[in-house]
Amino acid sequence: MTTIVTSFIEPARANNLNAFKYLYTLLLYMPYSKDELTGIEQLTPSSPLIQKKCSGIIDDNLELQNPPENLTV
């Protein structure tokens, strides 16, 4: 289990993302990606969606998002 979580955290850190916000966003949007390649690619640490929502290693004003109605592909 630790290895799986680490495999998500390290690429997030390499892309200067807030690891907590990245994991939260990933778990929030993943059910809506419907295992489509385009949806999954939008959840990678380098995607514009993730960069916008999770950028910044330190964020003292953490605002969590509401669950999306659907993932725009």
mmCIF file of C-alpha atoms in Angstrom, residues 20-48:
data_model
loop_
_atom_site.group_PDB
_atom_site.id
_atom_site.type_symbol
_atom_site.label_atom_id
_atom_site.label_comp_id
_atom_site.label_asym_id
_atom_site.label_seq_id
_atom_site.Cartn_x
_atom_site.Cartn_y
_atom_site.Cartn_z
ATOM 1 C CA PHE A 20 -2.394 16.296 -0.497
ATOM 2 C CA LYS A 21 -4.351 18.326 -3.050
ATOM 3 C CA TYR A 22 -3.122 16.041 -5.847
ATOM 4 C CA LEU A 23 -4.236 12.862 -4.083
ATOM 5 C CA TYR A 24 -7.541 14.483 -3.144
ATOM 6 C CA THR A 25 -8.169 15.660 -6.721
ATOM 7 C CA LEU A 26 -7.080 12.313 -8.151
ATOM 8 C CA LEU A 27 -9.487 10.392 -5.927
ATOM 9 C CA LEU A 28 -12.244 12.922 -6.574
ATOM 10 C CA TYR A 29 -12.005 12.840 -10.380
ATOM 11 C CA MET A 30 -10.917 9.232 -10.970
ATOM 12 C CA PRO A 31 -14.440 7.723 -10.810
ATOM 13 C CA TYR A 32 -15.519 10.151 -13.529
ATOM 14 C CA SER A 33 -12.683 9.309 -15.930
ATOM 15 C CA LYS A 34 -14.462 6.042 -16.847
ATOM 16 C CA ASP A 35 -11.108 4.393 -17.607
ATOM 17 C CA GLU A 36 -10.845 6.320 -20.864
ATOM 18 C CA LEU A 37 -7.293 7.190 -21.861
ATOM 19 C CA THR A 38 -8.117 10.880 -22.348
ATOM 20 C CA GLY A 39 -9.711 11.136 -18.905
ATOM 21 C CA ILE A 40 -6.830 9.345 -17.239
ATOM 22 C CA GLU A 41 -4.290 11.574 -19.031
ATOM 23 C CA GLN A 42 -6.045 14.608 -17.535
ATOM 24 C CA LEU A 43 -5.216 13.234 -14.083
ATOM 25 C CA THR A 44 -1.450 12.999 -14.622
ATOM 26 C CA PRO A 45 0.729 15.436 -12.651
ATOM 27 C CA SER A 46 1.770 17.292 -15.819
ATOM 28 C CA SER A 47 -1.752 17.906 -17.143
ATOM 29 C CA PRO A 48 -3.104 21.495 -17.202
#
